[in-house]
mmCIF file of C-alpha atoms and ligand atoms in Angstrom:
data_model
loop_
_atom_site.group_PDB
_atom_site.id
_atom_site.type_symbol
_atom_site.label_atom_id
_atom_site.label_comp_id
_atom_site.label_asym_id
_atom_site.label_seq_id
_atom_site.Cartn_x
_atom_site.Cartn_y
_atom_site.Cartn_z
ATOM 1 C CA UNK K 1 18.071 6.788 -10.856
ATOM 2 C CA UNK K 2 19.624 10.201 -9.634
ATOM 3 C CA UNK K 3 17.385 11.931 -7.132
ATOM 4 C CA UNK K 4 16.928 15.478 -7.014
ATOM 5 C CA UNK K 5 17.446 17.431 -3.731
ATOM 6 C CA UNK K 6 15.852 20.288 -3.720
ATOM 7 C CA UNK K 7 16.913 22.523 -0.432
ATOM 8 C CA UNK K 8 13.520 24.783 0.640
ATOM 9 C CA UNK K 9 14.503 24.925 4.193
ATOM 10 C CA UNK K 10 14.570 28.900 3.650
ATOM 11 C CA UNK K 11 11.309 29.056 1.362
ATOM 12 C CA UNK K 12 9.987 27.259 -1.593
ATOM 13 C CA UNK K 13 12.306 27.831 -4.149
ATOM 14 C CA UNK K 14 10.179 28.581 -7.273
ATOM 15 C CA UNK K 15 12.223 26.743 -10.015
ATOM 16 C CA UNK K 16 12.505 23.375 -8.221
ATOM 17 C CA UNK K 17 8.499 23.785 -7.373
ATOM 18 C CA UNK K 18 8.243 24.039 -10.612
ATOM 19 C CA UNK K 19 10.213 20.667 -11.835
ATOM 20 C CA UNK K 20 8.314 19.098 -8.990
ATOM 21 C CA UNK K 21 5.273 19.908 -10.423
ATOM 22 C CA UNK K 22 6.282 18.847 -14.471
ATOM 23 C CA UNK K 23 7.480 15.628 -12.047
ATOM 24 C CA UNK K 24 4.767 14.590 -10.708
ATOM 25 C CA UNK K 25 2.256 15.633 -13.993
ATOM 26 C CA UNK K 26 4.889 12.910 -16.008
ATOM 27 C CA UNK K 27 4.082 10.265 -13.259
ATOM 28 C CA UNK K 28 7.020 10.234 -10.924
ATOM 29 C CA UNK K 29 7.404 10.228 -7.033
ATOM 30 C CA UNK K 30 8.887 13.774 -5.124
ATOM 31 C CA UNK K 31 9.135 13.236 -0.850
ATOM 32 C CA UNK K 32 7.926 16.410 0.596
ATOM 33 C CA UNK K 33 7.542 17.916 3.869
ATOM 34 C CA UNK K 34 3.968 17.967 5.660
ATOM 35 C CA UNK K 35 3.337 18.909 9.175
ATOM 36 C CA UNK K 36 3.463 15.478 10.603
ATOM 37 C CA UNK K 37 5.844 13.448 9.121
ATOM 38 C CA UNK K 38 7.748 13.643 5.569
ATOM 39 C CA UNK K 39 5.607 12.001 2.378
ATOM 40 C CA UNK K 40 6.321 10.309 -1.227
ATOM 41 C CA UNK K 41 4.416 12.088 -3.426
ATOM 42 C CA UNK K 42 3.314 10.852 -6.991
ATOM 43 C CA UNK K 43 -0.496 11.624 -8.935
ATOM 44 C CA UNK K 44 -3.066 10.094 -7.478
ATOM 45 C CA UNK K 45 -5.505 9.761 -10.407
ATOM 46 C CA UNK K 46 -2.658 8.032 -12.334
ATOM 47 C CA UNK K 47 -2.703 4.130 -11.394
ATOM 48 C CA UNK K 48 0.877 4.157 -12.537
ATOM 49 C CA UNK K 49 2.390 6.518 -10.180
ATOM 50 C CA UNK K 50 0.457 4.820 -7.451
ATOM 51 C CA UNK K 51 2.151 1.426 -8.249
ATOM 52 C CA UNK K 52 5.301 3.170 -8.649
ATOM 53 C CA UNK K 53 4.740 4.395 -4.854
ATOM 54 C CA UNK K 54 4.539 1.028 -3.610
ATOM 55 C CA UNK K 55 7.332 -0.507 -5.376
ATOM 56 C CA UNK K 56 9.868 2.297 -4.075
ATOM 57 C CA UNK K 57 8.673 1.953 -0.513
ATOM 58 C CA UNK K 58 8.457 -1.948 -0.345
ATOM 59 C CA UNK K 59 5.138 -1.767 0.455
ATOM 60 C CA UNK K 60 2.392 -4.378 0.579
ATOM 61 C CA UNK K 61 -0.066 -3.066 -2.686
ATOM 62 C CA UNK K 62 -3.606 -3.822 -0.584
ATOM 63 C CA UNK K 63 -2.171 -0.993 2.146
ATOM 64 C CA UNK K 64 -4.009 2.152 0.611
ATOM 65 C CA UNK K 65 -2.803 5.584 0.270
ATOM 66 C CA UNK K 66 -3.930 8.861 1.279
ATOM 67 C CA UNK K 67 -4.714 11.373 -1.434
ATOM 68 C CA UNK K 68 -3.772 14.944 -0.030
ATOM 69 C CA UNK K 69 -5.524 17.955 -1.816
ATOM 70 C CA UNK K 70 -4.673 21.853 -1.249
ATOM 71 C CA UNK K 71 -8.078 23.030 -1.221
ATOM 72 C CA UNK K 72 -11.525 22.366 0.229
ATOM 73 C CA UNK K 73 -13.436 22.334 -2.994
ATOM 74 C CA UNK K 74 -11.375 19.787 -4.537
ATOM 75 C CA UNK K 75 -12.766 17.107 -2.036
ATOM 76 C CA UNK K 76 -16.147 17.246 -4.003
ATOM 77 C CA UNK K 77 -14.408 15.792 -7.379
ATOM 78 C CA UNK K 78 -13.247 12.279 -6.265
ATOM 79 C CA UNK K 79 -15.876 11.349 -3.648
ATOM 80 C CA UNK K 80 -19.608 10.314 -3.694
ATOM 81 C CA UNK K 81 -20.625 13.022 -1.798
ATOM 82 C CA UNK K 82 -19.703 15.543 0.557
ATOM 83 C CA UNK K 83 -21.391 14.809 4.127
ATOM 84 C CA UNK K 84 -21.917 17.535 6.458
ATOM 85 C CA UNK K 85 -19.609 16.353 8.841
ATOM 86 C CA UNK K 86 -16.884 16.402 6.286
ATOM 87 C CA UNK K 87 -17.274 20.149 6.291
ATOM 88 C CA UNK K 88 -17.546 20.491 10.016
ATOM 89 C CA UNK K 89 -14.486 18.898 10.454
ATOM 90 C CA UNK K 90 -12.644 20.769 7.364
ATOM 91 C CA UNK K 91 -13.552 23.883 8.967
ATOM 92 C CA UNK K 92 -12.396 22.981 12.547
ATOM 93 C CA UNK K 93 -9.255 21.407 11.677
ATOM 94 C CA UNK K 94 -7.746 21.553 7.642
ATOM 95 C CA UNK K 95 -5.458 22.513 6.557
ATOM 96 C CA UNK K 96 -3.863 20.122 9.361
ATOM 97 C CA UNK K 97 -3.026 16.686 10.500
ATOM 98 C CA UNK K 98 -6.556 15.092 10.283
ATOM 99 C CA UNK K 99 -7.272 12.590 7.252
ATOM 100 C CA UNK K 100 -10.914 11.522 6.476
ATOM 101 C CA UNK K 101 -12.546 8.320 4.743
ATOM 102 C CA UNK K 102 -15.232 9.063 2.632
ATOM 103 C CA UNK K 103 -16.806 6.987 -0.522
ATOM 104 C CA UNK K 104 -14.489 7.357 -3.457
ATOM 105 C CA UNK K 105 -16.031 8.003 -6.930
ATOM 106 C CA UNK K 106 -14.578 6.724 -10.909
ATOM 107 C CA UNK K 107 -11.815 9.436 -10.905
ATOM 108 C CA UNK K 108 -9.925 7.753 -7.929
ATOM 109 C CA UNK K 109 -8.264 4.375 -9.099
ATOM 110 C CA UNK K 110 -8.477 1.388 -7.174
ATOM 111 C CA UNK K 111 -4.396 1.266 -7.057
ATOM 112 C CA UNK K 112 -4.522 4.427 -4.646
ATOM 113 C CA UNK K 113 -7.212 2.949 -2.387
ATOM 114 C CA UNK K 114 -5.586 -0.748 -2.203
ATOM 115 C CA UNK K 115 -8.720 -1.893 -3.949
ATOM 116 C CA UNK K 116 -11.335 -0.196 -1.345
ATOM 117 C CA UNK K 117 -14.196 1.777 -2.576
ATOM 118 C CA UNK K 118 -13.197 4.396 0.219
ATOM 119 C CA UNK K 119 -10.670 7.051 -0.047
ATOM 120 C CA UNK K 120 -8.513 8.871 2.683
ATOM 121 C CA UNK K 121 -8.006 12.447 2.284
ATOM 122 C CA UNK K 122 -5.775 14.917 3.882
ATOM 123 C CA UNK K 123 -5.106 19.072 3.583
ATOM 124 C CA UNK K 124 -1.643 19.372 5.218
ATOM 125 C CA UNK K 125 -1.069 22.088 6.598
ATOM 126 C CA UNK K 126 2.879 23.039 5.327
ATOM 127 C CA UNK K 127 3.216 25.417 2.537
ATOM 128 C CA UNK K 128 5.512 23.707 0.720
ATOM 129 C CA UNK K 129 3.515 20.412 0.837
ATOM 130 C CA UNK K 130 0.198 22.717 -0.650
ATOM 131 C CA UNK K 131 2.478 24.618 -3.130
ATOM 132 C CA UNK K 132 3.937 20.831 -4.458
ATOM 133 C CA UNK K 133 0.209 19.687 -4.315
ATOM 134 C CA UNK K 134 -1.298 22.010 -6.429
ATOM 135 C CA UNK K 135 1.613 22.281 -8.845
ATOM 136 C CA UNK K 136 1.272 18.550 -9.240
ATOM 137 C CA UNK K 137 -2.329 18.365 -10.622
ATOM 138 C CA UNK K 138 -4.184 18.712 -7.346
ATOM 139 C CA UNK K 139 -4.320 15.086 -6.245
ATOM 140 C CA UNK K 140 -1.031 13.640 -4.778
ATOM 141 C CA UNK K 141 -1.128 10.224 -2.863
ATOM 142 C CA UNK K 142 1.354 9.976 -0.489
ATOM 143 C CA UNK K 143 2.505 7.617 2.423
ATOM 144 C CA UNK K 144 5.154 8.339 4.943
ATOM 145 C CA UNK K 145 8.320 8.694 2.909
ATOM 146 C CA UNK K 146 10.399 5.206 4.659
ATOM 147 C CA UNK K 147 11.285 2.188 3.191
ATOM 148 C CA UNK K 148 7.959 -0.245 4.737
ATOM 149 C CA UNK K 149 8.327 -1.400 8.120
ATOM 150 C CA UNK K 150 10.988 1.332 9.103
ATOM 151 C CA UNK K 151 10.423 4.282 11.501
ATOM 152 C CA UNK K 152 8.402 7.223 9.436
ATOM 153 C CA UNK K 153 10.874 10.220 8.634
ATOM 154 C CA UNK K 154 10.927 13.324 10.186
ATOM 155 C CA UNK K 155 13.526 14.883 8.436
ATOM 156 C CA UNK K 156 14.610 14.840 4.678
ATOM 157 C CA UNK K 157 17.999 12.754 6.119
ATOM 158 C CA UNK K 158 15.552 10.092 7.217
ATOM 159 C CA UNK K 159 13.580 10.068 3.668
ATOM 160 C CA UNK K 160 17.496 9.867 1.719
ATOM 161 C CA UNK K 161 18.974 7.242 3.672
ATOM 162 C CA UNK K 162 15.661 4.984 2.904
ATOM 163 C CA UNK K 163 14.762 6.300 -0.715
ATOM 164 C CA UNK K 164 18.056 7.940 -2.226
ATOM 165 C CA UNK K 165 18.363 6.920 -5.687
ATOM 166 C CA UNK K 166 14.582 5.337 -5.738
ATOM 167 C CA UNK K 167 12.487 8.601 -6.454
ATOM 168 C CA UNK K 168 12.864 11.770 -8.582
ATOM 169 C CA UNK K 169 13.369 14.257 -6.130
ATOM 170 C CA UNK K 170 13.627 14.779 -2.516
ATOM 171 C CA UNK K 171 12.633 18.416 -1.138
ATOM 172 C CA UNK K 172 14.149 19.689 2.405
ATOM 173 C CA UNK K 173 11.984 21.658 4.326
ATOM 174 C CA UNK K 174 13.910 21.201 7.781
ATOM 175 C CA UNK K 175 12.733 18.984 10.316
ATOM 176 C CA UNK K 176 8.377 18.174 10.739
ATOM 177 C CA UNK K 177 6.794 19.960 13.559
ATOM 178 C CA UNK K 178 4.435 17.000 14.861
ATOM 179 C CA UNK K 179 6.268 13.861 14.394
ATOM 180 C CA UNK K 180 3.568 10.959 14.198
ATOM 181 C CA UNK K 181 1.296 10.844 11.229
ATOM 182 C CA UNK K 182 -2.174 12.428 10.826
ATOM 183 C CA UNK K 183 -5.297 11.186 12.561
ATOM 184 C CA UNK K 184 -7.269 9.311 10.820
ATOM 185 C CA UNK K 185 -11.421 9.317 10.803
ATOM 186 C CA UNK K 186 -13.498 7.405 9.348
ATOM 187 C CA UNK K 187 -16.835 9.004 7.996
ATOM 188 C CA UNK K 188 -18.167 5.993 6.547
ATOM 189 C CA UNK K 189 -19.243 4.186 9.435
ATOM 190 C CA UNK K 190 -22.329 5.123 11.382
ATOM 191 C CA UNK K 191 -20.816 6.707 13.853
ATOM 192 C CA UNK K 192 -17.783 8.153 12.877
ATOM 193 C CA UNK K 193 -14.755 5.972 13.995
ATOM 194 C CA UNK K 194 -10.892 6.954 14.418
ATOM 195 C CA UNK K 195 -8.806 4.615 12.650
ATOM 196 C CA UNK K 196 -5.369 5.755 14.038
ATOM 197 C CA UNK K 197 -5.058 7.940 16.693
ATOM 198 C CA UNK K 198 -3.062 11.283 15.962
ATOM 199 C CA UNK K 199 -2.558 15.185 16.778
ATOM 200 C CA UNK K 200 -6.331 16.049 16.305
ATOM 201 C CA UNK K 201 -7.568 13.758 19.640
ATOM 202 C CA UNK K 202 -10.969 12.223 20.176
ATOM 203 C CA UNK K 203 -11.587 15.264 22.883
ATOM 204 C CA UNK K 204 -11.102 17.598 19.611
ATOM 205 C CA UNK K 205 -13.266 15.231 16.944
ATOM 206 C CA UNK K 206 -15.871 14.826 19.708
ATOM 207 C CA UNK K 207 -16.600 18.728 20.080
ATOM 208 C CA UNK K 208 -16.807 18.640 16.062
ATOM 209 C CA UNK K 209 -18.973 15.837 15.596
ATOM 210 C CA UNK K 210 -20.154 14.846 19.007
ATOM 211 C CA UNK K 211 -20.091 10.880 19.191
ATOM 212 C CA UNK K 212 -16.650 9.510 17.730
ATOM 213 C CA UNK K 213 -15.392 5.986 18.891
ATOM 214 C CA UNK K 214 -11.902 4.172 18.686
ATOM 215 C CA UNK K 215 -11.987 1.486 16.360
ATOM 216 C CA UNK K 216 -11.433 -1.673 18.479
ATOM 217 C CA UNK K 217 -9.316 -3.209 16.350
ATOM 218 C CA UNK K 218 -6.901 -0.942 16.977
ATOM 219 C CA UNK K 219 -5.143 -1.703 20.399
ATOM 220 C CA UNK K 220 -5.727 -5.528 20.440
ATOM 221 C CA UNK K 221 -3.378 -8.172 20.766
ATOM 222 C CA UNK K 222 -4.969 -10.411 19.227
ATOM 223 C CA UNK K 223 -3.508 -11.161 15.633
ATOM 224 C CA UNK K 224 -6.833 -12.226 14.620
ATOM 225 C CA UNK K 225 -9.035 -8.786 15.178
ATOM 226 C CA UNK K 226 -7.441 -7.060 13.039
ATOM 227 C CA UNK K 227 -7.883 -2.650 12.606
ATOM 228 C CA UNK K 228 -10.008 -1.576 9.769
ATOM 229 C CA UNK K 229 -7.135 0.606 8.646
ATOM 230 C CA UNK K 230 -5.471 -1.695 6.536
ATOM 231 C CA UNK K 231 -1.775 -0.190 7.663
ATOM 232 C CA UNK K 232 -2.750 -0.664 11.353
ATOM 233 C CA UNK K 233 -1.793 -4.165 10.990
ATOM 234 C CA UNK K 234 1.288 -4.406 9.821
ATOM 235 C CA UNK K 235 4.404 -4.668 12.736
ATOM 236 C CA UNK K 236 5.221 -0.900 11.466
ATOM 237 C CA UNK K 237 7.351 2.002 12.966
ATOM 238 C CA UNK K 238 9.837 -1.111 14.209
ATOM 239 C CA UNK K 239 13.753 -0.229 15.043
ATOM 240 C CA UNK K 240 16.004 -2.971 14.513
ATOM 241 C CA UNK K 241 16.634 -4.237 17.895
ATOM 242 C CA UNK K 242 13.520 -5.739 20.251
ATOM 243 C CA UNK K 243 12.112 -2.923 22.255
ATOM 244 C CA UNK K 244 10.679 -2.811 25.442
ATOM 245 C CA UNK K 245 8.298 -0.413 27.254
ATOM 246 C CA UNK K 246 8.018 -0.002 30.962
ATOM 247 C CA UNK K 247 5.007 1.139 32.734
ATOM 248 C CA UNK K 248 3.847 2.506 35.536
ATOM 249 C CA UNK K 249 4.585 5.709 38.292
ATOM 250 C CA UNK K 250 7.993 7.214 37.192
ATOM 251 C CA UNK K 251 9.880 5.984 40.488
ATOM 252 C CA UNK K 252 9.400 2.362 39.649
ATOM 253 C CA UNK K 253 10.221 3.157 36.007
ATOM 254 C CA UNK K 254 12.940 4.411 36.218
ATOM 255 C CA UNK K 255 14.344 1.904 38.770
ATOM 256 C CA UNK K 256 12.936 -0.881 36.795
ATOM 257 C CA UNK K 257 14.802 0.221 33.354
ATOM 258 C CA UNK K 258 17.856 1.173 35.299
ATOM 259 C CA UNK K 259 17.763 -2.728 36.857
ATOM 260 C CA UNK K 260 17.269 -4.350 33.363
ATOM 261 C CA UNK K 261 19.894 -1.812 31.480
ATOM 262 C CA UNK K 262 22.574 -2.995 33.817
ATOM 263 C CA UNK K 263 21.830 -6.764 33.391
ATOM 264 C CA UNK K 264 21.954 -6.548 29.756
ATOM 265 C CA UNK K 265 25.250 -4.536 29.872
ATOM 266 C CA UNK K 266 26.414 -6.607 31.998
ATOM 267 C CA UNK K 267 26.294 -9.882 29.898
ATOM 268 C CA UNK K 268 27.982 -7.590 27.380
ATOM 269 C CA UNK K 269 25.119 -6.278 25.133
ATOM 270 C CA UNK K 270 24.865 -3.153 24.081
ATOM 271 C CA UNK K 271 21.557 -0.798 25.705
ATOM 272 C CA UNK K 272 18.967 1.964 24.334
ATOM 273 C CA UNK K 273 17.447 3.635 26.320
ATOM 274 C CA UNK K 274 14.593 6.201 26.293
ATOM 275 C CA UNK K 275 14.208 8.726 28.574
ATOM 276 C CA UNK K 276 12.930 12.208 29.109
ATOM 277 C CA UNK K 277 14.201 14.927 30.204
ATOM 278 C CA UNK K 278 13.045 14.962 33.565
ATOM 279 C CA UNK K 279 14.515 11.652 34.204
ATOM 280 C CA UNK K 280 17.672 10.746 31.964
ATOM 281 C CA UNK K 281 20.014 11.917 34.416
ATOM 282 C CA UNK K 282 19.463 9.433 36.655
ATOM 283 C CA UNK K 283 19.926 6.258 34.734
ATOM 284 C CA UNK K 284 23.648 5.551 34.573
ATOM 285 C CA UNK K 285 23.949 1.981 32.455
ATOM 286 C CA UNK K 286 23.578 2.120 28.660
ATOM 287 C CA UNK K 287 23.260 4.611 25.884
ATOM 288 C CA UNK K 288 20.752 6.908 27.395
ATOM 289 C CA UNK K 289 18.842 9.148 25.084
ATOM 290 C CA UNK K 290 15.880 11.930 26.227
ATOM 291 C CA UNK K 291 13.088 11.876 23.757
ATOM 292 C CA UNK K 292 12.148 15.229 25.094
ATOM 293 C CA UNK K 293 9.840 16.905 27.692
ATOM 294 C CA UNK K 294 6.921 15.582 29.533
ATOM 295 C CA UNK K 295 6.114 19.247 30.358
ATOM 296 C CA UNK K 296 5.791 19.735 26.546
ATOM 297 C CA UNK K 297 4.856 16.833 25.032
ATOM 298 C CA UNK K 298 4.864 17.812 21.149
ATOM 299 C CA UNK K 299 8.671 17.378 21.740
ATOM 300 C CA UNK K 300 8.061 13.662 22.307
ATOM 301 C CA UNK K 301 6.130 13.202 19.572
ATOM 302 C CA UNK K 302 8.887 15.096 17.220
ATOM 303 C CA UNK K 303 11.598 13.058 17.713
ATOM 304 C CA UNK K 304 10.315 9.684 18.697
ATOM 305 C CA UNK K 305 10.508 8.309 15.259
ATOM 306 C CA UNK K 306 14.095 10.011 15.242
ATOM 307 C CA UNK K 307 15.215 8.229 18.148
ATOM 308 C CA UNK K 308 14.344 4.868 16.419
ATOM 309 C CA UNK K 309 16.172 5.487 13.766
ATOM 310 C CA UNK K 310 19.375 6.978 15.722
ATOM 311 C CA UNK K 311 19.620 3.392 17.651
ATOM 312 C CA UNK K 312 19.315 1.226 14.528
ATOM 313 C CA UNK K 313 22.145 3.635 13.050
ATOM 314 C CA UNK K 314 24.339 2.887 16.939
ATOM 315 C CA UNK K 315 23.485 -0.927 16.624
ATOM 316 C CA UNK K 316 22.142 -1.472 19.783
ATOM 317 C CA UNK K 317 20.761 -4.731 20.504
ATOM 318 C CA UNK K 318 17.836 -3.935 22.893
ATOM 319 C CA UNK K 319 16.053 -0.891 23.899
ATOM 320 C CA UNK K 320 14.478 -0.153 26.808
ATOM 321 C CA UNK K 321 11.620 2.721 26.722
ATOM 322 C CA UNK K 322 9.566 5.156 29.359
ATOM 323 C CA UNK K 323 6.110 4.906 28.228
ATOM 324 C CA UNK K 324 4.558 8.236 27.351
ATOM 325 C CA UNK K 325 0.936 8.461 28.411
ATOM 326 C CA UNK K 326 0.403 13.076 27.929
ATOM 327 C CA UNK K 327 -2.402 14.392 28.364
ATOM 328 C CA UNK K 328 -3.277 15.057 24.412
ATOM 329 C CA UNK K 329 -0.982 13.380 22.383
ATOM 330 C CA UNK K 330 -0.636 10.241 25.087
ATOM 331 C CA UNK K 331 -2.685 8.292 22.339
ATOM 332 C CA UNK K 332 -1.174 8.763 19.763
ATOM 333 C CA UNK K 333 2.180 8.524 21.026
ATOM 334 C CA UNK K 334 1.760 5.097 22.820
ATOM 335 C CA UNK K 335 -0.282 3.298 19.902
ATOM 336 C CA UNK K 336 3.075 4.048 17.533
ATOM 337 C CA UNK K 337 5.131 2.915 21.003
ATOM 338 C CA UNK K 338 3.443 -0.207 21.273
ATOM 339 C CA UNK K 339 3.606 -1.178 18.215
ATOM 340 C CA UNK K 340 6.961 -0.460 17.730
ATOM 341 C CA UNK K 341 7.286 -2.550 20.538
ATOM 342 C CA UNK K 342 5.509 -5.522 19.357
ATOM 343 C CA UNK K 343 3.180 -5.077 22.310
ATOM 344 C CA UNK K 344 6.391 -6.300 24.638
ATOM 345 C CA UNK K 345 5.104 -3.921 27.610
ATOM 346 C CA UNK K 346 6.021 -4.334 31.439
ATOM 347 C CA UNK K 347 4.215 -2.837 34.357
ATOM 348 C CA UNK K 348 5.448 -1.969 37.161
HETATM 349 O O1 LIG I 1 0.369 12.241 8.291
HETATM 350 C C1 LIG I 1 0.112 11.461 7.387
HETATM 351 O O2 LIG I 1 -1.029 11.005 7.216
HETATM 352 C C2 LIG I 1 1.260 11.048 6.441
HETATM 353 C C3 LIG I 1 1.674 12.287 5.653
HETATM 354 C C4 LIG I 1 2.673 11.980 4.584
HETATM 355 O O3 LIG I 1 0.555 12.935 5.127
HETATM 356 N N1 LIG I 1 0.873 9.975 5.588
HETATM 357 C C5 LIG I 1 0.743 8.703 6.024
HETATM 358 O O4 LIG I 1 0.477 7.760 5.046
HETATM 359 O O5 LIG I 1 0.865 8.391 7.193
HETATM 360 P P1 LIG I 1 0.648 6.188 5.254
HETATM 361 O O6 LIG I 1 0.451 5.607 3.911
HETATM 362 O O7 LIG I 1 1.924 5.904 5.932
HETATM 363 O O8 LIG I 1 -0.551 5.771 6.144
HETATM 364 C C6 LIG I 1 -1.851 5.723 5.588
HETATM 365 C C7 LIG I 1 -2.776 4.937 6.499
HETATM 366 C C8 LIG I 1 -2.543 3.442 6.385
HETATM 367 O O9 LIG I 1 -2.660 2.864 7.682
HETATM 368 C C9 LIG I 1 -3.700 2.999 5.482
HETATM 369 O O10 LIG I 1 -4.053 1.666 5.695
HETATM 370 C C10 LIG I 1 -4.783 3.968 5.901
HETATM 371 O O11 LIG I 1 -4.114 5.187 6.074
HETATM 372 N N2 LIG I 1 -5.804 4.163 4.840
HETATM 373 C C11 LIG I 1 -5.651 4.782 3.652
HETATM 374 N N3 LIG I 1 -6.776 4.724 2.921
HETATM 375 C C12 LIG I 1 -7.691 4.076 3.672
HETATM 376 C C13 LIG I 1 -9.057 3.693 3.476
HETATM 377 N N4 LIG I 1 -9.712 3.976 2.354
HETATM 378 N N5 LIG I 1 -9.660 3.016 4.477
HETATM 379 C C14 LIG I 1 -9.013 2.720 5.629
HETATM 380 N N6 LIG I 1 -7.718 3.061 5.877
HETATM 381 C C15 LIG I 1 -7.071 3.724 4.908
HETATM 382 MG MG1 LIG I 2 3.481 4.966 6.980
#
């Protein structure tokens, strides 16, 4: 298959928009740009296109997707019902990087939702993304636009060397402004639960909804408790080579990493590792990268998923990483770390 590239980096270029749209109505897959991190569009009322999503990505077919929408009121027409803290939280945070579970109704097939009688549901907040949306029928499922098991990409480079000649069309919109995919909240549950931590904290949720808990699958271990989001489980965001985080006050960090980076050389392996900007001049062994500032940590979250993917490309055959626990996005940030990581943490 040849795959379109549509360039909308300077504005949504009407004619493309409009082949995306006749696209996605025949039941085919366009990548777009959101907010958080890039997506693979295709219908989701059509249990084809949703099938077809999974086969170009790789991905495991009881891992459900999220169905994003480019308006409020067309929630209402593929769930149960509508609860008031649905609306609370639409008004406080969509469009933007906060997905919701609610009870799916008929019009939602059970290809989108893995087989669950829930359905996620998202209002990006990127005009292209709502413009694609809306001239695709309304209803586009969409997971992070990566082959399964790689990094998610944050640029349309990312979504082409993963998906080139596996989907329709690919449109550019430049590089994401978040970095780490939307937060996920769970409505469902008696008291409303996050299922993967994101932009939209539980500081944010809390002063919408007032209780909200961390679903305690989510940070274990233990292969056997296992997160209700089905995609939490899987080893997911992982680079190539084994990574390793170190923890702990930044002296000792950096010392620590410096101390392992050198051993590794030494025995003639080649080193990742990630730094900030406050620190990476002063490690001197290995390929040394700054993720970006702790003073601003939205920077981190942009390009960690980059980073990933720029020491896969280099080869490297262990990486060595800061650990990143900011203020808002610390959460976030870490649970894609760690997992990444394959929980290999060291504190020092
Ligand atoms: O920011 C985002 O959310 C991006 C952009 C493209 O919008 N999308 C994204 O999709 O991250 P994906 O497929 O990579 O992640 C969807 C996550 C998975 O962990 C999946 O298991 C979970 O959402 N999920 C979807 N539907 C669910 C449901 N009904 N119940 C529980 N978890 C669900
Ligand atoms: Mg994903």
């Amino acid at each position: 298959m040849k795959t379109i590239y549509a360039d909308m980096t300077h504005g949504i270029d009407k004619e493309m928009m409009k082949k995306a749209g006749h696209i996605l109505l025949d039941g085919g897959l366009v990548a777009f740009p959101t907010e958080t991190v890039y997506g693979l569009g295709g219908n989701a009322l059509d249990a084809e296109a949703s099938k077809k999503i999974y086969t170009a990505k790789g991905r495991p077919s009881d891992n459900p997707l999220i169905v994003h929408i480019a308006d409020f009121d067309a929630l209402k027409d593929i769930v149960k019902e509508v609860p008031q803290a649905a609306k609370d939280l639409a008004d406080a945070f969509w469009p933007g990087p906060m997905t919701m579970i609610l009870n799916k109704n008929d019009r939602v097939p059970m290809s989108t939702t893995g087989g669950l009688s829930t359905v996620a549901v998202r209002f990006p907040d990127n005009e292209i993304a709502d413009a694609m949306i809306l001239a695709g029928g309304g209803y586009i499922a969409a997971p992070s636009a990566n082959t399964s098991g790689r990094p998610s990409p944050t640029t349309a480079q990312h979504v082409q060397d993963d998906l080139d000649g596996k989907i329709d069309m690919i449109i550019d919109g430049g590089p994401v402004g978040i970095g780490v995919e939307s937060t996920i909240i769970d409505l469902t549950e008696d008291i409303p639960m996050i299922l993967r931590p994101g932009y939209i904290n539980m500081d944010m949720l809390r002063d919408v909804l007032g209780e909200v808990r961390m679903d305690p699958g989510l940070h274990s271990a233990d292969p056997n408790f296992h997160p209700k989001a089905p995609g939490m489980k899987y080893r997911h965001y992982a680079p190539k080579a084994p990574l390793t985080i170190v923890e702990g006050p930044a002296e000792k960090v950096v010392a620590k990493i410096g101390e392992l980076a050198a051993e590794r050389e030494a025995a003639g392996e080649k080193v990742g590792v990630i730094a900030t900007d406050e620190t990476a001049s002063r490690y001197s062994h290995g390929i040394i990268k700054s993720i970006g500032s702790r003073a601003e940590e939205i920077t981190i979250s942009m390009h960690l998923y980059g980073i990933l993917r720029d020491f896969d490309d280099m080869n490297v055959s262990v990486i060595y990483s800061e650990a990143f626990d900011t203020p808002k996005l610390g959460q976030a940030i870490m649970n894609r770390l760690i997992k990444a990581a394959g929980h290999q943490v060291i504190n020092v």
